[in-house]
Amino acid sequence: MKLLSQNPTSLSTPSFSIIFFFFLLFIYFSENGDAATQNKNESVPAVFVFGDSIADPGNNNNIKTIIKCNFPPYGRDFKGKIPTGRFSNGVIPSDLIAQEFGIKELLPAYLDPNLKPQDLVTGVSFASGGAGYDPLTSKVAELYGVGARRIGVLSLPPIGCVPVQRTLNGGIARGCSDFANQAAQIYNSKLQSVVDSLSKEFPDSRFVYFDIYNPLNSLIQNPPQYGFEVADKGCCGTGNLEVSILCNRLEDAATCPDASKYIFWDSYHPTEKAYKILTPKILNQNKDKLF
């Protein structure tokens, strides 16, 4: 599902907003002037996010797909214990990015039927669980053409260490899949090169690469250092395979009572606690380069 085709370019954006791609995570910056001329102390009034389920706050609730999570136990630790369609037990990176920039507490889904015009002014998430990705350069060119001048690109994580990969490809011991992790590292190296080349191609913009691989891998390899007890399975159900429709009400009895002890909520997505540790750490790597 390509939510970009929903034509976000028709939105009237403020003079200095940001776009993030999650997996790719773009922070979309639309502005009237060159990035090079912006005041580094100027506040960011809006953030727009593109990506997959990591940053989907509920777009899939309104799409014909089985990749949904608008049911318990998802949202168990969200305000009001509401399963909003976020693929976690609480808030997700798109929300935390908006908070980090001091914009708003939650970044709403673009397809939320209750979305108000004023919500668009401060940003939304176009991310969709299960979304595929078009070639980065062509998509960036499209965004640049409608005013994007500050774009943050997030790397792949250590995908070989997510619980479902351990179950399917980690052998009896359920270790990390070296093959999947090596593939992610190769991809990230090439992605970083593409981001660097985009910076040269569009010198009046800011293209910034954000590494999630190493920060998340650090959590996984050293869970007690960050206050976690479980790194190799998710909180939901057995934690080995359950995700989306497999993590449902029937799994409530088997779901862990305290998700804060777990790095992963289901077999693919981190917990709110993990996101709250990772998001500022990842942003602070290179956030200044956006300004």
Tab-separated table of C-alpha atoms in Angstrom:
chain	number	residue	atom	x	y	z
A	1	MET	CA	0.000	0.000	0.000
A	2	LYS	CA	1.608	3.246	-1.129
A	3	LEU	CA	0.181	5.927	1.068
A	4	LEU	CA	2.276	8.491	-0.757
A	5	SER	CA	-0.209	8.116	-3.574
A	6	GLN	CA	-2.808	9.646	-1.249
A	7	ASN	CA	-1.215	12.930	-2.385
A	8	PRO	CA	0.240	14.543	0.741
A	9	THR	CA	1.531	17.230	-1.605
A	10	SER	CA	-1.903	18.792	-1.559
A	11	LEU	CA	-1.392	19.718	2.087
A	12	SER	CA	-0.456	23.255	2.996
A	13	THR	CA	2.719	22.810	5.046
A	14	PRO	CA	4.484	25.315	7.290
A	15	SER	CA	7.722	26.974	6.262
A	16	PHE	CA	9.991	24.628	8.222
A	17	SER	CA	8.567	21.154	8.642
A	18	ILE	CA	10.335	17.780	8.699
A	19	ILE	CA	9.892	14.406	6.978
A	20	PHE	CA	11.175	11.058	8.289
A	21	PHE	CA	11.317	7.735	6.475
A	22	PHE	CA	11.160	4.681	8.725
A	23	PHE	CA	12.553	1.699	7.017
A	24	LEU	CA	12.870	4.102	5.205
A	25	LEU	CA	11.944	6.671	7.817
A	26	PHE	CA	11.833	10.122	6.367
A	27	ILE	CA	11.439	13.226	8.360
A	28	TYR	CA	9.916	15.449	5.751
A	29	PHE	CA	10.967	19.026	5.724
A	30	SER	CA	8.989	21.342	3.553
A	31	GLU	CA	10.120	24.923	3.570
A	32	ASN	CA	10.149	28.071	1.514
A	33	GLY	CA	13.887	28.696	1.743
A	34	ASP	CA	17.061	26.700	1.315
A	35	ALA	CA	18.043	24.393	4.158
A	36	ALA	CA	21.399	26.131	4.297
A	37	THR	CA	19.815	29.469	5.196
A	38	GLN	CA	17.646	28.248	8.068
A	39	ASN	CA	18.315	29.384	11.610
A	40	LYS	CA	19.545	26.393	13.633
A	41	ASN	CA	17.655	27.676	16.659
A	42	GLU	CA	14.344	27.783	14.812
A	43	SER	CA	11.708	25.386	16.137
A	44	VAL	CA	10.239	22.613	14.009
A	45	PRO	CA	6.464	23.078	13.574
A	46	ALA	CA	5.667	19.798	11.798
A	47	VAL	CA	6.914	16.289	11.114
A	48	PHE	CA	5.745	13.854	8.435
A	49	VAL	CA	6.611	10.166	8.557
A	50	PHE	CA	6.659	7.478	5.870
A	51	GLY	CA	7.389	3.818	6.472
A	52	ASP	CA	6.017	0.461	7.553
A	53	SER	CA	4.455	-0.968	10.711
A	54	ILE	CA	7.196	0.463	12.934
A	55	ALA	CA	5.740	3.931	12.339
A	56	ASP	CA	2.091	3.109	11.511
A	57	PRO	CA	-0.204	4.727	14.111
A	58	GLY	CA	-3.352	3.224	12.591
A	59	ASN	CA	-3.426	3.756	8.835
A	60	ASN	CA	-3.987	0.050	8.293
A	61	ASN	CA	-7.210	0.264	10.295
A	62	ASN	CA	-8.702	1.858	7.201
A	63	ILE	CA	-7.072	-0.299	4.524
A	64	LYS	CA	-8.273	-3.656	3.242
A	65	THR	CA	-5.495	-5.839	4.680
A	66	ILE	CA	-5.049	-8.574	7.268
A	67	ILE	CA	-2.013	-6.742	8.641
A	68	LYS	CA	-3.801	-5.006	11.480
A	69	CYS	CA	-3.418	-4.634	15.230
A	70	ASN	CA	-6.443	-2.573	16.303
A	71	PHE	CA	-7.415	-5.181	18.882
A	72	PRO	CA	-6.095	-6.367	22.278
A	73	PRO	CA	-3.549	-7.056	23.566
A	74	TYR	CA	-2.054	-4.327	21.312
A	75	GLY	CA	-2.244	-0.944	23.012
A	76	ARG	CA	-2.310	-2.515	26.456
A	77	ASP	CA	-0.062	0.214	27.900
A	78	PHE	CA	-1.318	3.025	25.664
A	79	LYS	CA	-3.283	5.860	27.260
A	80	GLY	CA	-6.737	4.443	28.049
A	81	LYS	CA	-5.497	0.943	27.079
A	82	ILE	CA	-6.801	1.572	23.554
A	83	PRO	CA	-5.619	-0.604	20.626
A	84	THR	CA	-5.214	2.278	18.184
A	85	GLY	CA	-3.582	0.301	15.387
A	86	ARG	CA	-0.038	0.928	16.632
A	87	PHE	CA	2.035	-2.241	16.393
A	88	SER	CA	3.193	-2.186	20.011
A	89	ASN	CA	1.923	-2.084	23.575
A	90	GLY	CA	2.110	1.719	23.655
A	91	VAL	CA	3.511	4.645	21.704
A	92	ILE	CA	5.738	4.120	18.658
A	93	PRO	CA	8.713	5.992	17.089
A	94	SER	CA	6.585	8.361	15.013
A	95	ASP	CA	4.959	9.616	18.240
A	96	LEU	CA	8.290	9.888	20.015
A	97	ILE	CA	9.871	11.829	17.157
A	98	ALA	CA	7.050	14.379	17.317
A	99	GLN	CA	7.642	14.607	21.068
A	100	GLU	CA	11.417	14.975	20.658
A	101	PHE	CA	10.892	17.984	18.391
A	102	GLY	CA	8.338	19.433	20.813
A	103	ILE	CA	5.510	19.325	18.259
A	104	LYS	CA	2.805	17.176	19.829
A	105	GLU	CA	2.330	14.096	21.987
A	106	LEU	CA	1.025	11.744	19.291
A	107	LEU	CA	1.492	11.748	15.523
A	108	PRO	CA	-1.877	10.756	13.990
A	109	ALA	CA	-2.494	8.472	11.043
A	110	TYR	CA	-3.178	10.254	7.749
A	111	LEU	CA	-6.122	7.900	7.135
A	112	ASP	CA	-7.655	8.433	10.578
A	113	PRO	CA	-11.323	9.287	9.882
A	114	ASN	CA	-11.265	11.638	12.879
A	115	LEU	CA	-8.296	13.618	11.564
A	116	LYS	CA	-8.868	17.369	11.763
A	117	PRO	CA	-7.417	20.014	9.393
A	118	GLN	CA	-5.310	21.445	12.203
A	119	ASP	CA	-3.697	18.016	12.688
A	120	LEU	CA	-2.303	18.178	9.163
A	121	VAL	CA	-0.545	21.452	9.858
A	122	THR	CA	1.678	19.897	12.537
A	123	GLY	CA	2.226	16.597	10.742
A	124	VAL	CA	0.907	13.077	10.256
A	125	SER	CA	2.213	9.591	9.587
A	126	PHE	CA	1.670	7.994	6.185
A	127	ALA	CA	3.310	4.746	7.331
A	128	SER	CA	1.488	1.511	6.598
A	129	GLY	CA	2.161	-1.913	8.092
A	130	GLY	CA	3.470	-4.284	5.422
A	131	ALA	CA	4.306	-1.451	3.022
A	132	GLY	CA	6.896	-2.042	0.341
A	133	TYR	CA	9.436	0.504	-0.791
A	134	ASP	CA	10.063	2.244	-4.067
A	135	PRO	CA	13.616	3.191	-5.119
A	136	LEU	CA	14.836	5.832	-2.689
A	137	THR	CA	16.209	8.286	-5.214
A	138	SER	CA	12.990	8.525	-7.218
A	139	LYS	CA	10.877	8.946	-4.099
A	140	VAL	CA	13.183	11.618	-2.729
A	141	ALA	CA	13.057	13.453	-6.050
A	142	GLU	CA	9.259	13.404	-5.829
A	143	LEU	CA	9.336	14.819	-2.303
A	144	TYR	CA	11.962	17.394	-3.227
A	145	GLY	CA	9.730	18.545	-6.055
A	146	VAL	CA	6.968	19.440	-3.597
A	147	GLY	CA	9.238	21.283	-1.169
A	148	ALA	CA	11.024	18.691	0.977
A	149	ARG	CA	14.352	20.108	2.105
A	150	ARG	CA	15.181	18.146	5.258
A	151	ILE	CA	14.931	14.383	5.070
A	152	GLY	CA	16.067	11.828	7.606
A	153	VAL	CA	16.546	8.209	6.499
A	154	LEU	CA	16.565	5.386	9.018
A	155	SER	CA	18.648	2.264	8.470
A	156	LEU	CA	17.512	-1.322	8.749
A	157	PRO	CA	17.746	-2.864	12.235
A	158	PRO	CA	19.498	-6.154	13.050
A	159	ILE	CA	16.603	-8.056	11.468
A	160	GLY	CA	18.256	-11.393	12.149
A	161	CYS	CA	17.722	-10.874	15.883
A	162	VAL	CA	13.987	-10.171	15.916
A	163	PRO	CA	12.171	-13.090	17.586
A	164	VAL	CA	10.478	-14.424	14.453
A	165	GLN	CA	13.828	-14.623	12.629
A	166	ARG	CA	15.356	-16.447	15.590
A	167	THR	CA	12.488	-18.940	15.462
A	168	LEU	CA	12.602	-19.517	11.719
A	169	ASN	CA	16.333	-19.277	11.040
A	170	GLY	CA	18.159	-19.399	14.374
A	171	GLY	CA	18.301	-23.156	14.850
A	172	ILE	CA	17.402	-25.049	18.006
A	173	ALA	CA	19.109	-22.448	20.189
A	174	ARG	CA	17.109	-19.650	18.474
A	175	GLY	CA	20.198	-17.539	17.951
A	176	CYS	CA	20.330	-14.473	15.706
A	177	SER	CA	20.373	-15.167	11.982
A	178	ASP	CA	23.828	-14.113	10.815
A	179	PHE	CA	22.719	-14.231	7.195
A	180	ALA	CA	19.849	-11.775	7.782
A	181	ASN	CA	22.031	-9.445	9.838
A	182	GLN	CA	24.768	-9.443	7.211
A	183	ALA	CA	22.186	-8.645	4.544
A	184	ALA	CA	20.951	-5.717	6.663
A	185	GLN	CA	24.498	-4.413	7.103
A	186	ILE	CA	25.184	-4.580	3.360
A	187	TYR	CA	21.906	-2.781	2.676
A	188	ASN	CA	22.714	-0.102	5.259
A	189	SER	CA	26.138	0.522	3.782
A	190	LYS	CA	24.630	1.074	0.348
A	191	LEU	CA	21.810	3.161	1.805
A	192	GLN	CA	24.276	5.465	3.515
A	193	SER	CA	26.107	5.921	0.223
A	194	VAL	CA	22.836	6.816	-1.494
A	195	VAL	CA	22.022	9.371	1.206
A	196	ASP	CA	25.476	10.928	0.797
A	197	SER	CA	25.026	11.141	-2.969
A	198	LEU	CA	21.613	12.770	-2.553
A	199	SER	CA	23.208	15.457	-0.416
A	200	LYS	CA	25.515	16.268	-3.324
A	201	GLU	CA	22.733	16.118	-5.885
A	202	PHE	CA	20.496	18.479	-3.884
A	203	PRO	CA	22.932	20.853	-2.129
A	204	ASP	CA	20.171	23.182	-0.907
A	205	SER	CA	18.742	20.341	1.236
A	206	ARG	CA	19.699	18.206	4.206
A	207	PHE	CA	19.715	14.417	3.836
A	208	VAL	CA	20.701	12.642	7.032
A	209	TYR	CA	21.295	8.940	7.676
A	210	PHE	CA	20.239	7.624	11.087
A	211	ASP	CA	21.632	4.299	12.306
A	212	ILE	CA	19.230	2.057	14.200
A	213	TYR	CA	21.192	-1.153	13.658
A	214	ASN	CA	23.849	-0.587	16.319
A	215	PRO	CA	21.671	1.011	19.027
A	216	LEU	CA	19.078	-1.787	18.826
A	217	ASN	CA	21.766	-4.446	18.627
A	218	SER	CA	23.279	-3.006	21.799
A	219	LEU	CA	19.958	-3.469	23.604
A	220	ILE	CA	19.637	-7.031	22.330
A	221	GLN	CA	23.177	-8.024	23.273
A	222	ASN	CA	23.145	-6.273	26.678
A	223	PRO	CA	19.550	-6.333	27.983
A	224	PRO	CA	20.316	-5.848	31.725
A	225	GLN	CA	22.300	-2.696	30.930
A	226	TYR	CA	19.053	-1.089	29.734
A	227	GLY	CA	16.732	-2.609	32.319
A	228	PHE	CA	15.450	-5.551	30.253
A	229	GLU	CA	15.264	-9.238	31.124
A	230	VAL	CA	14.143	-10.815	27.829
A	231	ALA	CA	15.683	-10.128	24.422
A	232	ASP	CA	15.001	-13.263	22.360
A	233	LYS	CA	11.200	-13.367	22.338
A	234	GLY	CA	8.241	-11.026	22.402
A	235	CYS	CA	5.832	-10.380	25.246
A	236	CYS	CA	2.732	-11.445	23.293
A	237	GLY	CA	1.820	-15.131	23.477
A	238	THR	CA	4.812	-17.453	23.195
A	239	GLY	CA	6.778	-14.517	21.794
A	240	ASN	CA	8.243	-16.701	19.073
A	241	LEU	CA	5.918	-16.128	16.100
A	242	GLU	CA	2.943	-14.021	17.164
A	243	VAL	CA	2.534	-10.734	15.315
A	244	SER	CA	-0.451	-8.796	13.943
A	245	ILE	CA	-3.528	-11.088	13.763
A	246	LEU	CA	-1.602	-13.888	15.499
A	247	CYS	CA	-1.161	-11.648	18.540
A	248	ASN	CA	-4.808	-11.425	19.563
A	249	ARG	CA	-7.276	-11.788	22.436
A	250	LEU	CA	-6.722	-15.547	22.483
A	251	GLU	CA	-3.115	-14.901	23.450
A	252	ASP	CA	-3.991	-12.741	26.471
A	253	ALA	CA	-3.486	-15.551	28.978
A	254	ALA	CA	-0.025	-16.347	27.598
A	255	THR	CA	1.053	-12.713	27.192
A	256	CYS	CA	3.610	-11.477	29.699
A	257	PRO	CA	2.267	-9.366	32.594
A	258	ASP	CA	5.041	-6.743	32.373
A	259	ALA	CA	6.121	-5.662	28.898
A	260	SER	CA	8.796	-3.346	30.335
A	261	LYS	CA	10.972	-6.415	30.929
A	262	TYR	CA	10.943	-7.220	27.214
A	263	ILE	CA	12.734	-5.560	24.299
A	264	PHE	CA	10.101	-6.903	21.889
A	265	TRP	CA	6.336	-6.653	22.214
A	266	ASP	CA	5.498	-9.234	19.543
A	267	SER	CA	7.772	-11.318	17.342
A	268	TYR	CA	8.799	-8.297	15.269
A	269	HIS	CA	8.065	-4.961	16.961
A	270	PRO	CA	9.813	-3.508	20.027
A	271	THR	CA	8.005	-2.467	23.194
A	272	GLU	CA	7.205	1.108	24.128
A	273	LYS	CA	10.062	1.037	26.648
A	274	ALA	CA	12.553	-0.042	23.983
A	275	TYR	CA	11.322	2.680	21.630
A	276	LYS	CA	11.653	5.306	24.377
A	277	ILE	CA	15.282	4.311	24.875
A	278	LEU	CA	16.116	4.019	21.189
A	279	THR	CA	14.400	7.051	19.656
A	280	PRO	CA	16.312	9.851	21.436
A	281	LYS	CA	19.544	7.851	21.142
A	282	ILE	CA	19.088	7.471	17.371
A	283	LEU	CA	17.963	11.055	16.786
A	284	ASN	CA	20.798	12.527	18.810
A	285	GLN	CA	23.375	10.829	16.561
A	286	ASN	CA	22.914	13.276	13.714
A	287	LYS	CA	19.929	15.479	14.483
A	288	ASP	CA	22.026	18.651	14.294
A	289	LYS	CA	22.896	17.836	10.675
A	290	LEU	CA	19.268	18.450	9.753
A	291	PHE	CA	19.623	22.147	10.546
